[in-house]
mmCIF file with all atom_site columns, C-alpha atoms in Angstrom:
data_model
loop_
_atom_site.group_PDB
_atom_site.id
_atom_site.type_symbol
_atom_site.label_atom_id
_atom_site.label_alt_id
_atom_site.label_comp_id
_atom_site.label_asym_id
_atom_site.label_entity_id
_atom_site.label_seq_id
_atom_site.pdbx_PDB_ins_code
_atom_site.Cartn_x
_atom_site.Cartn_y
_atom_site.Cartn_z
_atom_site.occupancy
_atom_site.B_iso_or_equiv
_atom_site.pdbx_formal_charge
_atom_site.auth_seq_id
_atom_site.auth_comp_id
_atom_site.auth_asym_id
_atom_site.auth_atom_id
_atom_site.pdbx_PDB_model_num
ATOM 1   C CA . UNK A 1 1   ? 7.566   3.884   -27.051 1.00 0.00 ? 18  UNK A CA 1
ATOM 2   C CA . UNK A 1 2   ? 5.537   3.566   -24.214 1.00 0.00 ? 19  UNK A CA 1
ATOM 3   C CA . UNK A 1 3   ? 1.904   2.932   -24.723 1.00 0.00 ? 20  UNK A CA 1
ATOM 4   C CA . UNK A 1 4   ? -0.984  2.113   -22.265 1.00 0.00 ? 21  UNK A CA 1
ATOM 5   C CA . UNK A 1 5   ? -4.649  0.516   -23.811 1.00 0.00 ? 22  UNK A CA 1
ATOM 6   C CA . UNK A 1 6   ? -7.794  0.465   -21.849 1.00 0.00 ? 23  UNK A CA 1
ATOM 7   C CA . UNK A 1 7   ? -10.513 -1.860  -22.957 1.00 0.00 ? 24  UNK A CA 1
ATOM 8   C CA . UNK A 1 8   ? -14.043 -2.776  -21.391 1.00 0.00 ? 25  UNK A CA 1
ATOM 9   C CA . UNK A 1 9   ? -15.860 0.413   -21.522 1.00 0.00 ? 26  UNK A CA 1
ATOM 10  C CA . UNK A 1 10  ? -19.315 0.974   -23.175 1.00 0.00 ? 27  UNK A CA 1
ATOM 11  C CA . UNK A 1 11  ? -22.972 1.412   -21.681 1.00 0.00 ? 28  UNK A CA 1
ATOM 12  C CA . UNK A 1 12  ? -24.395 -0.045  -18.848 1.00 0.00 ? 29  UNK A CA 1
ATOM 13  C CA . UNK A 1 13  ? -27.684 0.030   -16.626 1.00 0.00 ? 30  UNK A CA 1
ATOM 14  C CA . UNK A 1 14  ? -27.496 1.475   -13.173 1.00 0.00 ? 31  UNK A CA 1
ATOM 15  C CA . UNK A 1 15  ? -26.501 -1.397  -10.883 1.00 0.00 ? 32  UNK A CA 1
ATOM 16  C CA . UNK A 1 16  ? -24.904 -3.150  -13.853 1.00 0.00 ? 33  UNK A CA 1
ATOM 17  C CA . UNK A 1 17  ? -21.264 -4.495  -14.122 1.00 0.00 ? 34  UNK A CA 1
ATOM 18  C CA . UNK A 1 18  ? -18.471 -3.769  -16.221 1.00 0.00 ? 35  UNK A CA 1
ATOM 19  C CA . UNK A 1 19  ? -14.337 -5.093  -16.172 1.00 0.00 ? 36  UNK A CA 1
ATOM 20  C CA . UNK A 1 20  ? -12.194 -3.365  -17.838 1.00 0.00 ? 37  UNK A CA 1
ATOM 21  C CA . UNK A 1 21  ? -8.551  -4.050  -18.693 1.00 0.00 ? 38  UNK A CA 1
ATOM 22  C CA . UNK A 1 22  ? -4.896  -1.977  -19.150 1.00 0.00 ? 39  UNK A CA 1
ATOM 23  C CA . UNK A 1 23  ? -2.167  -3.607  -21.331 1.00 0.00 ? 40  UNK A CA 1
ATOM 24  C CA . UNK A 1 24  ? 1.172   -1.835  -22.065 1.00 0.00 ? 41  UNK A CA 1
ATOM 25  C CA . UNK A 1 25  ? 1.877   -2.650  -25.770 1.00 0.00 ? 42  UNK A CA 1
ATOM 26  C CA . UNK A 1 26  ? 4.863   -2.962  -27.837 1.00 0.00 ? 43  UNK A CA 1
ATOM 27  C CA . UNK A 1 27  ? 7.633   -4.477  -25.788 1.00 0.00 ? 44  UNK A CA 1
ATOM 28  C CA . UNK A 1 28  ? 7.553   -2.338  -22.849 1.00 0.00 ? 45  UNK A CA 1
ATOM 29  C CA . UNK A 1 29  ? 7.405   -4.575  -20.322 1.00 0.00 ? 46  UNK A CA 1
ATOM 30  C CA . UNK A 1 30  ? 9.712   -2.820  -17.690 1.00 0.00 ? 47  UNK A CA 1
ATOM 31  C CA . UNK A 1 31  ? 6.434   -0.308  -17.436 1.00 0.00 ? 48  UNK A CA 1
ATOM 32  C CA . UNK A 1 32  ? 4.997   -0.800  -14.233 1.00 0.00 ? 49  UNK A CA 1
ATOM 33  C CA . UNK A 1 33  ? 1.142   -0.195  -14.505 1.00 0.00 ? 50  UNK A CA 1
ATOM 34  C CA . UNK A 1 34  ? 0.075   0.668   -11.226 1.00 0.00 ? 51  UNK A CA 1
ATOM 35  C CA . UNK A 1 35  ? -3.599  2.243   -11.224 1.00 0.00 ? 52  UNK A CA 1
ATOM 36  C CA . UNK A 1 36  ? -7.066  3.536   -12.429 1.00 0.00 ? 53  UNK A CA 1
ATOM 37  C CA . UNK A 1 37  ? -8.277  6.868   -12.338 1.00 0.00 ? 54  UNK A CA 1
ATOM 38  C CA . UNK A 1 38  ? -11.272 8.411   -14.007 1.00 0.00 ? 55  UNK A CA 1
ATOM 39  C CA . UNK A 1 39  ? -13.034 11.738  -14.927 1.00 0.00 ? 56  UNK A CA 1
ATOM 40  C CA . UNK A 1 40  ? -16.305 12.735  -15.254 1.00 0.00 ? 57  UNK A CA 1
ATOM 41  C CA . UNK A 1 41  ? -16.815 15.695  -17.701 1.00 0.00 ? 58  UNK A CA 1
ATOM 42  C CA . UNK A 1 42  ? -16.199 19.251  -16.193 1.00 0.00 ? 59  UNK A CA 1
ATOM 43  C CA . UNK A 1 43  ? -14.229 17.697  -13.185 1.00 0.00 ? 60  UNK A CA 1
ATOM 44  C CA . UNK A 1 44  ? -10.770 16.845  -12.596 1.00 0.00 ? 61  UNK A CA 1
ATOM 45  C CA . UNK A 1 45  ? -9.372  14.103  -12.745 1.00 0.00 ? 62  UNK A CA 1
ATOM 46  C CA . UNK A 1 46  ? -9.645  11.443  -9.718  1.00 0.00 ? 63  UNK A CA 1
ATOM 47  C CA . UNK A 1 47  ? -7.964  8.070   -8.148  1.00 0.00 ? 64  UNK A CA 1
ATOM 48  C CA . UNK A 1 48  ? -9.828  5.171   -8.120  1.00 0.00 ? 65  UNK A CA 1
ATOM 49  C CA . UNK A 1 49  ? -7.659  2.448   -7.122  1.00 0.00 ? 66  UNK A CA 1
ATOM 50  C CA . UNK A 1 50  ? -3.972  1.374   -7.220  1.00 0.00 ? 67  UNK A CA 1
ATOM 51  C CA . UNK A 1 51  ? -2.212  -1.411  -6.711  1.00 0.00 ? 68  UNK A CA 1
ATOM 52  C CA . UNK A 1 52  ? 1.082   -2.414  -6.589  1.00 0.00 ? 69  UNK A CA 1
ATOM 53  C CA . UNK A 1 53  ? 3.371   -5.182  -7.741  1.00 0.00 ? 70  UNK A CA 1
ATOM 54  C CA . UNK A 1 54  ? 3.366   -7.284  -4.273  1.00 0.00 ? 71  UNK A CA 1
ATOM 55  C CA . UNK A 1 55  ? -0.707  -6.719  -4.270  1.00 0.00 ? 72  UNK A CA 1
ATOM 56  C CA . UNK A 1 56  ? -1.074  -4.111  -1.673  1.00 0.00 ? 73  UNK A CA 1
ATOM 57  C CA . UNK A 1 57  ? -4.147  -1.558  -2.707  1.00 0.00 ? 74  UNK A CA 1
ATOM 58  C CA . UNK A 1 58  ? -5.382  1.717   -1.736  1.00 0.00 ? 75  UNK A CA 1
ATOM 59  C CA . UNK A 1 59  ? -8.964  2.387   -3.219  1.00 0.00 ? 76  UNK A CA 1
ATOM 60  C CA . UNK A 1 60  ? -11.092 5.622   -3.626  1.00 0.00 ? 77  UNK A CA 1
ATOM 61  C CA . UNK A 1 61  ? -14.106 5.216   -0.521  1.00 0.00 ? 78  UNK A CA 1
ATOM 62  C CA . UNK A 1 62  ? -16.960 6.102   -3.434  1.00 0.00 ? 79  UNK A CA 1
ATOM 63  C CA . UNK A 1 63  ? -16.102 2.760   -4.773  1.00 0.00 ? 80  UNK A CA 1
ATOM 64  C CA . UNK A 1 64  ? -14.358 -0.018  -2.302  1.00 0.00 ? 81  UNK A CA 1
ATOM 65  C CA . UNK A 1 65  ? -17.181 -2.078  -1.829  1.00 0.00 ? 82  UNK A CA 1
ATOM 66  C CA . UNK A 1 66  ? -18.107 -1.920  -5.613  1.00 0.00 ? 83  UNK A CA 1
ATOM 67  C CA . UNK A 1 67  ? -14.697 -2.143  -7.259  1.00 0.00 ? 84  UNK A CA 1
ATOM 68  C CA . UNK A 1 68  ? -12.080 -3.874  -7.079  1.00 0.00 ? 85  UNK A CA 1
ATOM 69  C CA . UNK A 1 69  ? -8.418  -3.764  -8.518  1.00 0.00 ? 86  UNK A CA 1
ATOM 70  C CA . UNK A 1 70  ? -6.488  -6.870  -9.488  1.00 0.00 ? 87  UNK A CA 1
ATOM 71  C CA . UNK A 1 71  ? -3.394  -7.339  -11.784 1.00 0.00 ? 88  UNK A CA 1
ATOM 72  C CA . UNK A 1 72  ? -1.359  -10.365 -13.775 1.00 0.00 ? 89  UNK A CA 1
ATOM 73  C CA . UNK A 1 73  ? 2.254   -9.606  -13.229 1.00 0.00 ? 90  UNK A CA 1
ATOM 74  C CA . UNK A 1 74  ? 2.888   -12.632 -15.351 1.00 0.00 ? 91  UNK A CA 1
ATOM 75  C CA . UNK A 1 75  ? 0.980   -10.748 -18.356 1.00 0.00 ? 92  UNK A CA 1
ATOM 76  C CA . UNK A 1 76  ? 1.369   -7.181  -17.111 1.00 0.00 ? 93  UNK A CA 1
ATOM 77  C CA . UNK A 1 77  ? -1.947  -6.106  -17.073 1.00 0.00 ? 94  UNK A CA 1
ATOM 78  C CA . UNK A 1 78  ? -4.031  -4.571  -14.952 1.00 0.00 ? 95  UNK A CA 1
ATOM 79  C CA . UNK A 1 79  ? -7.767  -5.126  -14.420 1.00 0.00 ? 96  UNK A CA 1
ATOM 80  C CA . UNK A 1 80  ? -10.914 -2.914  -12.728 1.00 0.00 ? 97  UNK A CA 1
ATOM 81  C CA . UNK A 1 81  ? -14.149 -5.129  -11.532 1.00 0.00 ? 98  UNK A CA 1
ATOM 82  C CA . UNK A 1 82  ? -17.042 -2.729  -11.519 1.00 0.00 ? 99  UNK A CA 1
ATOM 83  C CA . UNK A 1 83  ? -20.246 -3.895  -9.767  1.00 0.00 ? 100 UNK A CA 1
ATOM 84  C CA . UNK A 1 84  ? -23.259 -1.817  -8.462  1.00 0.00 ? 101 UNK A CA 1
ATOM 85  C CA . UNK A 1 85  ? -22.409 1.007   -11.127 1.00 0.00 ? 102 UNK A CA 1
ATOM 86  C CA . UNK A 1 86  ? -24.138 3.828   -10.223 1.00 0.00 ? 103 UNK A CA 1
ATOM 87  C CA . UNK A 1 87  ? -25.140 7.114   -12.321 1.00 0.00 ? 104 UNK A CA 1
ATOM 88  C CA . UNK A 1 88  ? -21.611 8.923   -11.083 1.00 0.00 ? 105 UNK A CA 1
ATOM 89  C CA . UNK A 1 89  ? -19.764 6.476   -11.797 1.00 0.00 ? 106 UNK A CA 1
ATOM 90  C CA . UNK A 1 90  ? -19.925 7.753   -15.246 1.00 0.00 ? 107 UNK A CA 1
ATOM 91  C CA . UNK A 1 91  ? -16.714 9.282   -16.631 1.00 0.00 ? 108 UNK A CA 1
ATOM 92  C CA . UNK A 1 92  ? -13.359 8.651   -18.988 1.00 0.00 ? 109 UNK A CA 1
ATOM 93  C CA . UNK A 1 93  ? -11.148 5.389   -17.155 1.00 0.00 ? 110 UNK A CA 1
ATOM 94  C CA . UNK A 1 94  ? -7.431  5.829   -17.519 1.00 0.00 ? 111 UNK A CA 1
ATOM 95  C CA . UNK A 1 95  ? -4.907  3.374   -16.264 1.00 0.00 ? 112 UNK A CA 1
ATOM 96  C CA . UNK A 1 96  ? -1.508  4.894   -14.719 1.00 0.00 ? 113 UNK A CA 1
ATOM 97  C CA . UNK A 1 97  ? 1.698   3.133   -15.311 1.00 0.00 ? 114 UNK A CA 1
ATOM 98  C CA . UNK A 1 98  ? 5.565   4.050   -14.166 1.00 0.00 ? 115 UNK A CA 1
ATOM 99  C CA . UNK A 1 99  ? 8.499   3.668   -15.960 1.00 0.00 ? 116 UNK A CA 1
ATOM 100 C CA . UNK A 1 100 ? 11.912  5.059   -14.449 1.00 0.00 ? 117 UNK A CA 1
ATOM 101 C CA . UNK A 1 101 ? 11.227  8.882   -13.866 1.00 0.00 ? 118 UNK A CA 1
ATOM 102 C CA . UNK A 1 102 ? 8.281   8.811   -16.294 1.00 0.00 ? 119 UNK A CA 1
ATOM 103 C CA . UNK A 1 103 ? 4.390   9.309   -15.478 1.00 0.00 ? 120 UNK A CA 1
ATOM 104 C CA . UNK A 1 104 ? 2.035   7.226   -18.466 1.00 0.00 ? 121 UNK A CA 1
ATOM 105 C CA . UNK A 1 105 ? -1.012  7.061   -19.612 1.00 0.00 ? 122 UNK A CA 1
ATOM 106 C CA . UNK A 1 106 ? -3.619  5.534   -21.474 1.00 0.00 ? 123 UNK A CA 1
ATOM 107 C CA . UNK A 1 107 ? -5.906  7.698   -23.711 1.00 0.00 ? 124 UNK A CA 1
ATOM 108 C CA . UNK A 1 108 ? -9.052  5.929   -21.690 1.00 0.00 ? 125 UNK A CA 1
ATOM 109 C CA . UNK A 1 109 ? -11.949 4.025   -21.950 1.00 0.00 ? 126 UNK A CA 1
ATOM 110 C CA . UNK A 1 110 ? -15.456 5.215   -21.669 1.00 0.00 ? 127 UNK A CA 1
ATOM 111 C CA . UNK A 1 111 ? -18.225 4.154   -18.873 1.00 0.00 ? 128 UNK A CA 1
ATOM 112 C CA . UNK A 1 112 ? -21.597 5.634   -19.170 1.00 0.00 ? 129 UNK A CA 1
ATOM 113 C CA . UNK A 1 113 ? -23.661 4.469   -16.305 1.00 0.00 ? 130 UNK A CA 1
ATOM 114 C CA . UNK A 1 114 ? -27.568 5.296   -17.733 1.00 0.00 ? 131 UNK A CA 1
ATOM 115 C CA . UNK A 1 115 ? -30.918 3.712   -18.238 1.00 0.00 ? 132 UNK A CA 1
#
């Protein structure tokens, strides 16, 4: 079975900073885990960074200079540097991962951005 976790989420100030973390458990390491999204409640679903297995990125404009995407291919996780939250950064994080023909993902972790 394939099965992503996110961890790192909770409450944090405006300007505040948060990393959270994607792990495939089990024994599926074959999965390649490849990128955050998030959504905010009422809205769909959005990219905001990806990354692949040689290191090259691709990151949502709303949050380049803020956030920043890193992985351990050694571990096969996958890792999300927030800094500078702001107020809409609020939503449900996700991580992505690929295995053959197959789209996965985590049930989320939770950011709530609020003083």
């Amino acid at each position: 079975q394939v099965q992503l976790v996110e961890s790192g989420g909770g409450l944090v100030q405006p300007g505040g900073s948060l990393r959270l973390s994607c792990a495939a458990s089990g024994t599926i390491f074959s999965v390649n885990i490849m990128g955050w999204y998030r959504q905010a409640p009422g809205k769909e679903r959005e990219l905001v960074a990806n990354i692949t297995t040689s290191g090259r990125t691709n990151v949502a404009d709303s949050v380049k200079d803020r956030f920043t995407i890193s992985r351990d291919n050694a571990k096969n996780t996958l890792s999300l540097q927030m800094n500078s939250l702001k107020s809409e950064d609020t939503a449900v994080y996700s991580c992505k991962g690929l295995l053959g023909t197959g789209v996965y993902w985590g049930k989320g972790t939770l950011v709530t951005v609020s003083s």
